[in-house]
Amino acid sequence: MEKVTIAGKCCESGDLIQEDAMIQEAAPGDTLAVFSTGAYNYSMSSNYNRIPKPPIVMVKAGSSRVIVKRETYDDLIKNDV
């Protein structure tokens, strides 16, 4: 276990999800699931700083499936003129 600060990706000083969290040792490419996190929750998400929305994965009874695809940068700019 290691003590870490989990921060968001919005380049804001207050974009902290959890300070001093104890987690299993993580490596680049690992996935961290965070539940019910306000603006990081799909229903309250935005494209602030032109950050694409993540996918939504449903997990039930030991299995998982993507129910909303990851948004791409091309998705963000497709309506720009």
PDB file of N, CA and C in Angstrom:
ATOM      1  N   MET A   1       0.856  -1.184   0.000  1.00  0.00           N
ATOM      2  CA  MET A   1       0.000   0.000   0.000  1.00  0.00           C
ATOM      3  C   MET A   1       0.896   1.238   0.000  1.00  0.00           C
ATOM      4  N   GLU A   2       0.381   2.276  -0.658  1.00  0.00           N
ATOM      5  CA  GLU A   2       1.102   3.538  -0.651  1.00  0.00           C
ATOM      6  C   GLU A   2       0.122   4.683  -0.447  1.00  0.00           C
ATOM      7  N   LYS A   3       0.604   5.765   0.180  1.00  0.00           N
ATOM      8  CA  LYS A   3      -0.219   6.939   0.413  1.00  0.00           C
ATOM      9  C   LYS A   3      -0.043   7.884  -0.769  1.00  0.00           C
ATOM     10  N   VAL A   4      -1.166   8.283  -1.384  1.00  0.00           N
ATOM     11  CA  VAL A   4      -1.121   9.149  -2.564  1.00  0.00           C
ATOM     12  C   VAL A   4      -2.203  10.222  -2.467  1.00  0.00           C
ATOM     13  N   THR A   5      -2.037  11.261  -3.265  1.00  0.00           N
ATOM     14  CA  THR A   5      -3.089  12.242  -3.479  1.00  0.00           C
ATOM     15  C   THR A   5      -3.630  12.004  -4.878  1.00  0.00           C
ATOM     16  N   ILE A   6      -4.926  11.820  -4.981  1.00  0.00           N
ATOM     17  CA  ILE A   6      -5.567  11.567  -6.271  1.00  0.00           C
ATOM     18  C   ILE A   6      -6.157  12.883  -6.752  1.00  0.00           C
ATOM     19  N   ALA A   7      -5.662  13.335  -7.900  1.00  0.00           N
ATOM     20  CA  ALA A   7      -6.098  14.615  -8.460  1.00  0.00           C
ATOM     21  C   ALA A   7      -6.777  14.394  -9.792  1.00  0.00           C
ATOM     22  N   GLY A   8      -7.603  15.355 -10.166  1.00  0.00           N
ATOM     23  CA  GLY A   8      -8.261  15.320 -11.462  1.00  0.00           C
ATOM     24  C   GLY A   8      -7.315  15.801 -12.545  1.00  0.00           C
ATOM     25  N   LYS A   9      -7.844  15.917 -13.748  1.00  0.00           N
ATOM     26  CA  LYS A   9      -6.997  16.289 -14.877  1.00  0.00           C
ATOM     27  C   LYS A   9      -7.320  17.667 -15.434  1.00  0.00           C
ATOM     28  N   CYS A  10      -7.990  18.512 -14.650  1.00  0.00           N
ATOM     29  CA  CYS A  10      -8.433  19.813 -15.166  1.00  0.00           C
ATOM     30  C   CYS A  10      -7.450  20.957 -14.931  1.00  0.00           C
ATOM     31  N   CYS A  11      -6.269  20.699 -14.461  1.00  0.00           N
ATOM     32  CA  CYS A  11      -5.260  21.753 -14.256  1.00  0.00           C
ATOM     33  C   CYS A  11      -5.774  22.862 -13.344  1.00  0.00           C
ATOM     34  N   GLU A  12      -6.463  22.513 -12.294  1.00  0.00           N
ATOM     35  CA  GLU A  12      -6.983  23.464 -11.322  1.00  0.00           C
ATOM     36  C   GLU A  12      -6.458  23.075  -9.945  1.00  0.00           C
ATOM     37  N   SER A  13      -6.080  24.061  -9.153  1.00  0.00           N
ATOM     38  CA  SER A  13      -5.513  23.764  -7.834  1.00  0.00           C
ATOM     39  C   SER A  13      -6.501  23.028  -6.927  1.00  0.00           C
ATOM     40  N   GLY A  14      -7.789  23.239  -7.109  1.00  0.00           N
ATOM     41  CA  GLY A  14      -8.782  22.585  -6.266  1.00  0.00           C
ATOM     42  C   GLY A  14      -9.310  21.280  -6.827  1.00  0.00           C
ATOM     43  N   ASP A  15      -8.700  20.792  -7.896  1.00  0.00           N
ATOM     44  CA  ASP A  15      -9.192  19.570  -8.538  1.00  0.00           C
ATOM     45  C   ASP A  15      -8.600  18.338  -7.859  1.00  0.00           C
ATOM     46  N   LEU A  16      -8.922  18.195  -6.585  1.00  0.00           N
ATOM     47  CA  LEU A  16      -8.448  17.056  -5.800  1.00  0.00           C
ATOM     48  C   LEU A  16      -9.615  16.120  -5.530  1.00  0.00           C
ATOM     49  N   ILE A  17      -9.393  14.861  -5.754  1.00  0.00           N
ATOM     50  CA  ILE A  17     -10.426  13.860  -5.504  1.00  0.00           C
ATOM     51  C   ILE A  17     -10.263  13.286  -4.104  1.00  0.00           C
ATOM     52  N   GLN A  18      -9.027  12.980  -3.706  1.00  0.00           N
ATOM     53  CA  GLN A  18      -8.768  12.459  -2.360  1.00  0.00           C
ATOM     54  C   GLN A  18      -7.313  12.696  -1.997  1.00  0.00           C
ATOM     55  N   GLU A  19      -7.090  13.302  -0.839  1.00  0.00           N
ATOM     56  CA  GLU A  19      -5.731  13.466  -0.330  1.00  0.00           C
ATOM     57  C   GLU A  19      -5.415  12.318   0.624  1.00  0.00           C
ATOM     58  N   ASP A  20      -4.157  11.922   0.655  1.00  0.00           N
ATOM     59  CA  ASP A  20      -3.672  10.887   1.575  1.00  0.00           C
ATOM     60  C   ASP A  20      -4.472   9.585   1.493  1.00  0.00           C
ATOM     61  N   ALA A  21      -4.802   9.172   0.290  1.00  0.00           N
ATOM     62  CA  ALA A  21      -5.516   7.904   0.086  1.00  0.00           C
ATOM     63  C   ALA A  21      -4.517   6.753   0.120  1.00  0.00           C
ATOM     64  N   MET A  22      -4.886   5.671   0.760  1.00  0.00           N
ATOM     65  CA  MET A  22      -4.051   4.475   0.779  1.00  0.00           C
ATOM     66  C   MET A  22      -4.546   3.541  -0.322  1.00  0.00           C
ATOM     67  N   ILE A  23      -3.696   3.280  -1.319  1.00  0.00           N
ATOM     68  CA  ILE A  23      -4.077   2.417  -2.437  1.00  0.00           C
ATOM     69  C   ILE A  23      -2.990   1.379  -2.675  1.00  0.00           C
ATOM     70  N   GLN A  24      -3.351   0.336  -3.402  1.00  0.00           N
ATOM     71  CA  GLN A  24      -2.353  -0.636  -3.843  1.00  0.00           C
ATOM     72  C   GLN A  24      -1.359   0.099  -4.737  1.00  0.00           C
ATOM     73  N   GLU A  25      -0.130  -0.366  -4.793  1.00  0.00           N
ATOM     74  CA  GLU A  25       0.859   0.280  -5.650  1.00  0.00           C
ATOM     75  C   GLU A  25       0.343   0.309  -7.087  1.00  0.00           C
ATOM     76  N   ALA A  26       0.385   1.485  -7.697  1.00  0.00           N
ATOM     77  CA  ALA A  26      -0.151   1.668  -9.052  1.00  0.00           C
ATOM     78  C   ALA A  26       0.985   1.831 -10.052  1.00  0.00           C
ATOM     79  N   ALA A  27       0.684   1.503 -11.296  1.00  0.00           N
ATOM     80  CA  ALA A  27       1.651   1.637 -12.387  1.00  0.00           C
ATOM     81  C   ALA A  27       0.988   2.392 -13.538  1.00  0.00           C
ATOM     82  N   PRO A  28       1.785   3.030 -14.396  1.00  0.00           N
ATOM     83  CA  PRO A  28       1.205   3.710 -15.556  1.00  0.00           C
ATOM     84  C   PRO A  28       0.305   2.758 -16.341  1.00  0.00           C
ATOM     85  N   GLY A  29      -0.871   3.252 -16.716  1.00  0.00           N
ATOM     86  CA  GLY A  29      -1.822   2.432 -17.461  1.00  0.00           C
ATOM     87  C   GLY A  29      -2.866   1.754 -16.593  1.00  0.00           C
ATOM     88  N   ASP A  30      -2.654   1.727 -15.264  1.00  0.00           N
ATOM     89  CA  ASP A  30      -3.652   1.154 -14.365  1.00  0.00           C
ATOM     90  C   ASP A  30      -4.913   2.016 -14.383  1.00  0.00           C
ATOM     91  N   THR A  31      -6.043   1.416 -14.072  1.00  0.00           N
ATOM     92  CA  THR A  31      -7.315   2.130 -14.008  1.00  0.00           C
ATOM     93  C   THR A  31      -7.732   2.277 -12.557  1.00  0.00           C
ATOM     94  N   LEU A  32      -8.183   3.467 -12.201  1.00  0.00           N
ATOM     95  CA  LEU A  32      -8.683   3.737 -10.860  1.00  0.00           C
ATOM     96  C   LEU A  32     -10.155   4.111 -10.982  1.00  0.00           C
ATOM     97  N   ALA A  33     -11.030   3.339 -10.380  1.00  0.00           N
ATOM     98  CA  ALA A  33     -12.467   3.641 -10.407  1.00  0.00           C
ATOM     99  C   ALA A  33     -12.790   4.573  -9.251  1.00  0.00           C
ATOM    100  N   VAL A  34     -13.474   5.671  -9.561  1.00  0.00           N
ATOM    101  CA  VAL A  34     -13.884   6.650  -8.555  1.00  0.00           C
ATOM    102  C   VAL A  34     -15.387   6.857  -8.721  1.00  0.00           C
ATOM    103  N   PHE A  35     -16.134   6.631  -7.667  1.00  0.00           N
ATOM    104  CA  PHE A  35     -17.592   6.687  -7.744  1.00  0.00           C
ATOM    105  C   PHE A  35     -18.139   8.003  -7.194  1.00  0.00           C
ATOM    106  N   SER A  36     -19.194   8.520  -7.799  1.00  0.00           N
ATOM    107  CA  SER A  36     -19.944   9.690  -7.312  1.00  0.00           C
ATOM    108  C   SER A  36     -19.044  10.881  -7.017  1.00  0.00           C
ATOM    109  N   THR A  37     -18.464  11.442  -8.048  1.00  0.00           N
ATOM    110  CA  THR A  37     -17.478  12.506  -7.852  1.00  0.00           C
ATOM    111  C   THR A  37     -17.875  13.838  -8.487  1.00  0.00           C
ATOM    112  N   GLY A  38     -19.117  14.237  -8.353  1.00  0.00           N
ATOM    113  CA  GLY A  38     -19.537  15.548  -8.836  1.00  0.00           C
ATOM    114  C   GLY A  38     -19.312  15.725 -10.318  1.00  0.00           C
ATOM    115  N   ALA A  39     -18.452  16.679 -10.695  1.00  0.00           N
ATOM    116  CA  ALA A  39     -18.223  16.986 -12.111  1.00  0.00           C
ATOM    117  C   ALA A  39     -17.600  15.817 -12.866  1.00  0.00           C
ATOM    118  N   TYR A  40     -17.010  14.868 -12.144  1.00  0.00           N
ATOM    119  CA  TYR A  40     -16.475  13.683 -12.815  1.00  0.00           C
ATOM    120  C   TYR A  40     -17.557  12.616 -12.981  1.00  0.00           C
ATOM    121  N   ASN A  41     -18.730  12.871 -12.442  1.00  0.00           N
ATOM    122  CA  ASN A  41     -19.876  11.988 -12.619  1.00  0.00           C
ATOM    123  C   ASN A  41     -20.486  12.315 -13.974  1.00  0.00           C
ATOM    124  N   TYR A  42     -20.906  11.348 -14.745  1.00  0.00           N
ATOM    125  CA  TYR A  42     -21.362  11.575 -16.117  1.00  0.00           C
ATOM    126  C   TYR A  42     -22.492  12.593 -16.206  1.00  0.00           C
ATOM    127  N   SER A  43     -23.448  12.523 -15.297  1.00  0.00           N
ATOM    128  CA  SER A  43     -24.606  13.420 -15.385  1.00  0.00           C
ATOM    129  C   SER A  43     -24.243  14.875 -15.124  1.00  0.00           C
ATOM    130  N   MET A  44     -23.101  15.151 -14.494  1.00  0.00           N
ATOM    131  CA  MET A  44     -22.677  16.524 -14.225  1.00  0.00           C
ATOM    132  C   MET A  44     -21.420  16.906 -14.997  1.00  0.00           C
ATOM    133  N   SER A  45     -20.987  16.059 -15.888  1.00  0.00           N
ATOM    134  CA  SER A  45     -19.731  16.311 -16.594  1.00  0.00           C
ATOM    135  C   SER A  45     -19.866  17.443 -17.603  1.00  0.00           C
ATOM    136  N   SER A  46     -18.731  18.007 -17.967  1.00  0.00           N
ATOM    137  CA  SER A  46     -18.688  19.045 -18.998  1.00  0.00           C
ATOM    138  C   SER A  46     -17.420  18.820 -19.810  1.00  0.00           C
ATOM    139  N   ASN A  47     -17.235  19.636 -20.806  1.00  0.00           N
ATOM    140  CA  ASN A  47     -16.015  19.539 -21.608  1.00  0.00           C
ATOM    141  C   ASN A  47     -15.080  20.701 -21.302  1.00  0.00           C
ATOM    142  N   TYR A  48     -15.067  21.109 -20.038  1.00  0.00           N
ATOM    143  CA  TYR A  48     -14.180  22.164 -19.570  1.00  0.00           C
ATOM    144  C   TYR A  48     -12.739  21.831 -19.957  1.00  0.00           C
ATOM    145  N   ASN A  49     -12.008  22.820 -20.425  1.00  0.00           N
ATOM    146  CA  ASN A  49     -10.616  22.645 -20.881  1.00  0.00           C
ATOM    147  C   ASN A  49     -10.504  21.685 -22.062  1.00  0.00           C
ATOM    148  N   ARG A  50     -11.617  21.482 -22.759  1.00  0.00           N
ATOM    149  CA  ARG A  50     -11.638  20.590 -23.936  1.00  0.00           C
ATOM    150  C   ARG A  50     -11.196  19.173 -23.582  1.00  0.00           C
ATOM    151  N   ILE A  51     -11.630  18.713 -22.427  1.00  0.00           N
ATOM    152  CA  ILE A  51     -11.300  17.357 -21.992  1.00  0.00           C
ATOM    153  C   ILE A  51     -12.454  16.433 -22.368  1.00  0.00           C
ATOM    154  N   PRO A  52     -12.200  15.412 -23.179  1.00  0.00           N
ATOM    155  CA  PRO A  52     -13.263  14.478 -23.561  1.00  0.00           C
ATOM    156  C   PRO A  52     -13.779  13.689 -22.354  1.00  0.00           C
ATOM    157  N   LYS A  53     -15.035  13.302 -22.422  1.00  0.00           N
ATOM    158  CA  LYS A  53     -15.638  12.520 -21.338  1.00  0.00           C
ATOM    159  C   LYS A  53     -15.155  11.072 -21.407  1.00  0.00           C
ATOM    160  N   PRO A  54     -14.996  10.443 -20.249  1.00  0.00           N
ATOM    161  CA  PRO A  54     -14.553   9.046 -20.222  1.00  0.00           C
ATOM    162  C   PRO A  54     -15.698   8.104 -20.571  1.00  0.00           C
ATOM    163  N   PRO A  55     -15.376   6.839 -20.801  1.00  0.00           N
ATOM    164  CA  PRO A  55     -16.448   5.872 -21.031  1.00  0.00           C
ATOM    165  C   PRO A  55     -17.173   5.579 -19.720  1.00  0.00           C
ATOM    166  N   ILE A  56     -18.333   4.980 -19.832  1.00  0.00           N
ATOM    167  CA  ILE A  56     -19.048   4.493 -18.650  1.00  0.00           C
ATOM    168  C   ILE A  56     -19.066   2.976 -18.741  1.00  0.00           C
ATOM    169  N   VAL A  57     -18.639   2.342 -17.659  1.00  0.00           N
ATOM    170  CA  VAL A  57     -18.567   0.885 -17.616  1.00  0.00           C
ATOM    171  C   VAL A  57     -19.540   0.387 -16.557  1.00  0.00           C
ATOM    172  N   MET A  58     -20.417  -0.522 -16.948  1.00  0.00           N
ATOM    173  CA  MET A  58     -21.340  -1.136 -16.001  1.00  0.00           C
ATOM    174  C   MET A  58     -20.694  -2.409 -15.465  1.00  0.00           C
ATOM    175  N   VAL A  59     -20.692  -2.530 -14.147  1.00  0.00           N
ATOM    176  CA  VAL A  59     -20.117  -3.711 -13.504  1.00  0.00           C
ATOM    177  C   VAL A  59     -21.218  -4.387 -12.702  1.00  0.00           C
ATOM    178  N   LYS A  60     -21.402  -5.682 -12.953  1.00  0.00           N
ATOM    179  CA  LYS A  60     -22.443  -6.427 -12.238  1.00  0.00           C
ATOM    180  C   LYS A  60     -22.056  -7.897 -12.185  1.00  0.00           C
ATOM    181  N   ALA A  61     -22.146  -8.463 -11.005  1.00  0.00           N
ATOM    182  CA  ALA A  61     -21.918  -9.897 -10.803  1.00  0.00           C
ATOM    183  C   ALA A  61     -20.601 -10.368 -11.401  1.00  0.00           C
ATOM    184  N   GLY A  62     -19.548  -9.585 -11.214  1.00  0.00           N
ATOM    185  CA  GLY A  62     -18.219 -10.003 -11.662  1.00  0.00           C
ATOM    186  C   GLY A  62     -17.929  -9.791 -13.133  1.00  0.00           C
ATOM    187  N   SER A  63     -18.861  -9.217 -13.871  1.00  0.00           N
ATOM    188  CA  SER A  63     -18.579  -8.940 -15.282  1.00  0.00           C
ATOM    189  C   SER A  63     -18.770  -7.446 -15.541  1.00  0.00           C
ATOM    190  N   SER A  64     -18.232  -6.977 -16.649  1.00  0.00           N
ATOM    191  CA  SER A  64     -18.328  -5.558 -16.977  1.00  0.00           C
ATOM    192  C   SER A  64     -18.537  -5.378 -18.473  1.00  0.00           C
ATOM    193  N   ARG A  65     -19.145  -4.231 -18.817  1.00  0.00           N
ATOM    194  CA  ARG A  65     -19.280  -3.883 -20.231  1.00  0.00           C
ATOM    195  C   ARG A  65     -19.399  -2.371 -20.357  1.00  0.00           C
ATOM    196  N   VAL A  66     -18.892  -1.845 -21.462  1.00  0.00           N
ATOM    197  CA  VAL A  66     -18.971  -0.415 -21.736  1.00  0.00           C
ATOM    198  C   VAL A  66     -20.394  -0.102 -22.191  1.00  0.00           C
ATOM    199  N   ILE A  67     -21.036   0.885 -21.528  1.00  0.00           N
ATOM    200  CA  ILE A  67     -22.393   1.261 -21.926  1.00  0.00           C
ATOM    201  C   ILE A  67     -22.435   2.655 -22.564  1.00  0.00           C
ATOM    202  N   VAL A  68     -21.379   3.456 -22.386  1.00  0.00           N
ATOM    203  CA  VAL A  68     -21.221   4.731 -23.092  1.00  0.00           C
ATOM    204  C   VAL A  68     -19.774   4.798 -23.554  1.00  0.00           C
ATOM    205  N   LYS A  69     -19.570   4.999 -24.854  1.00  0.00           N
ATOM    206  CA  LYS A  69     -18.212   5.027 -25.406  1.00  0.00           C
ATOM    207  C   LYS A  69     -17.436   6.255 -24.929  1.00  0.00           C
ATOM    208  N   ARG A  70     -16.119   6.116 -24.864  1.00  0.00           N
ATOM    209  CA  ARG A  70     -15.226   7.229 -24.553  1.00  0.00           C
ATOM    210  C   ARG A  70     -15.382   8.301 -25.631  1.00  0.00           C
ATOM    211  N   GLU A  71     -15.481   9.553 -25.218  1.00  0.00           N
ATOM    212  CA  GLU A  71     -15.557  10.659 -26.160  1.00  0.00           C
ATOM    213  C   GLU A  71     -14.152  10.950 -26.694  1.00  0.00           C
ATOM    214  N   THR A  72     -14.052  11.246 -27.961  1.00  0.00           N
ATOM    215  CA  THR A  72     -12.754  11.562 -28.563  1.00  0.00           C
ATOM    216  C   THR A  72     -12.633  13.070 -28.774  1.00  0.00           C
ATOM    217  N   TYR A  73     -11.419  13.519 -29.050  1.00  0.00           N
ATOM    218  CA  TYR A  73     -11.232  14.936 -29.350  1.00  0.00           C
ATOM    219  C   TYR A  73     -12.018  15.308 -30.606  1.00  0.00           C
ATOM    220  N   ASP A  74     -12.063  14.420 -31.586  1.00  0.00           N
ATOM    221  CA  ASP A  74     -12.854  14.676 -32.798  1.00  0.00           C
ATOM    222  C   ASP A  74     -14.336  14.859 -32.458  1.00  0.00           C
ATOM    223  N   ASP A  75     -14.840  14.095 -31.482  1.00  0.00           N
ATOM    224  CA  ASP A  75     -16.224  14.285 -31.036  1.00  0.00           C
ATOM    225  C   ASP A  75     -16.428  15.704 -30.500  1.00  0.00           C
ATOM    226  N   LEU A  76     -15.429  16.218 -29.779  1.00  0.00           N
ATOM    227  CA  LEU A  76     -15.534  17.551 -29.182  1.00  0.00           C
ATOM    228  C   LEU A  76     -15.620  18.653 -30.228  1.00  0.00           C
ATOM    229  N   ILE A  77     -14.890  18.510 -31.310  1.00  0.00           N
ATOM    230  CA  ILE A  77     -14.794  19.606 -32.282  1.00  0.00           C
ATOM    231  C   ILE A  77     -15.672  19.420 -33.514  1.00  0.00           C
ATOM    232  N   LYS A  78     -16.433  18.358 -33.577  1.00  0.00           N
ATOM    233  CA  LYS A  78     -17.192  18.069 -34.804  1.00  0.00           C
ATOM    234  C   LYS A  78     -18.214  19.149 -35.153  1.00  0.00           C
ATOM    235  N   ASN A  79     -18.699  19.920 -34.184  1.00  0.00           N
ATOM    236  CA  ASN A  79     -19.676  20.973 -34.475  1.00  0.00           C
ATOM    237  C   ASN A  79     -19.064  22.369 -34.537  1.00  0.00           C
ATOM    238  N   ASP A  80     -17.756  22.466 -34.353  1.00  0.00           N
ATOM    239  CA  ASP A  80     -17.096  23.773 -34.449  1.00  0.00           C
ATOM    240  C   ASP A  80     -17.121  24.266 -35.893  1.00  0.00           C
ATOM    241  N   VAL A  81     -17.224  25.556 -36.071  1.00  0.00           N
ATOM    242  CA  VAL A  81     -17.226  26.120 -37.425  1.00  0.00           C
ATOM    243  C   VAL A  81     -15.932  26.832 -37.707  1.00  0.00           C
TER     244      VAL A  81
END
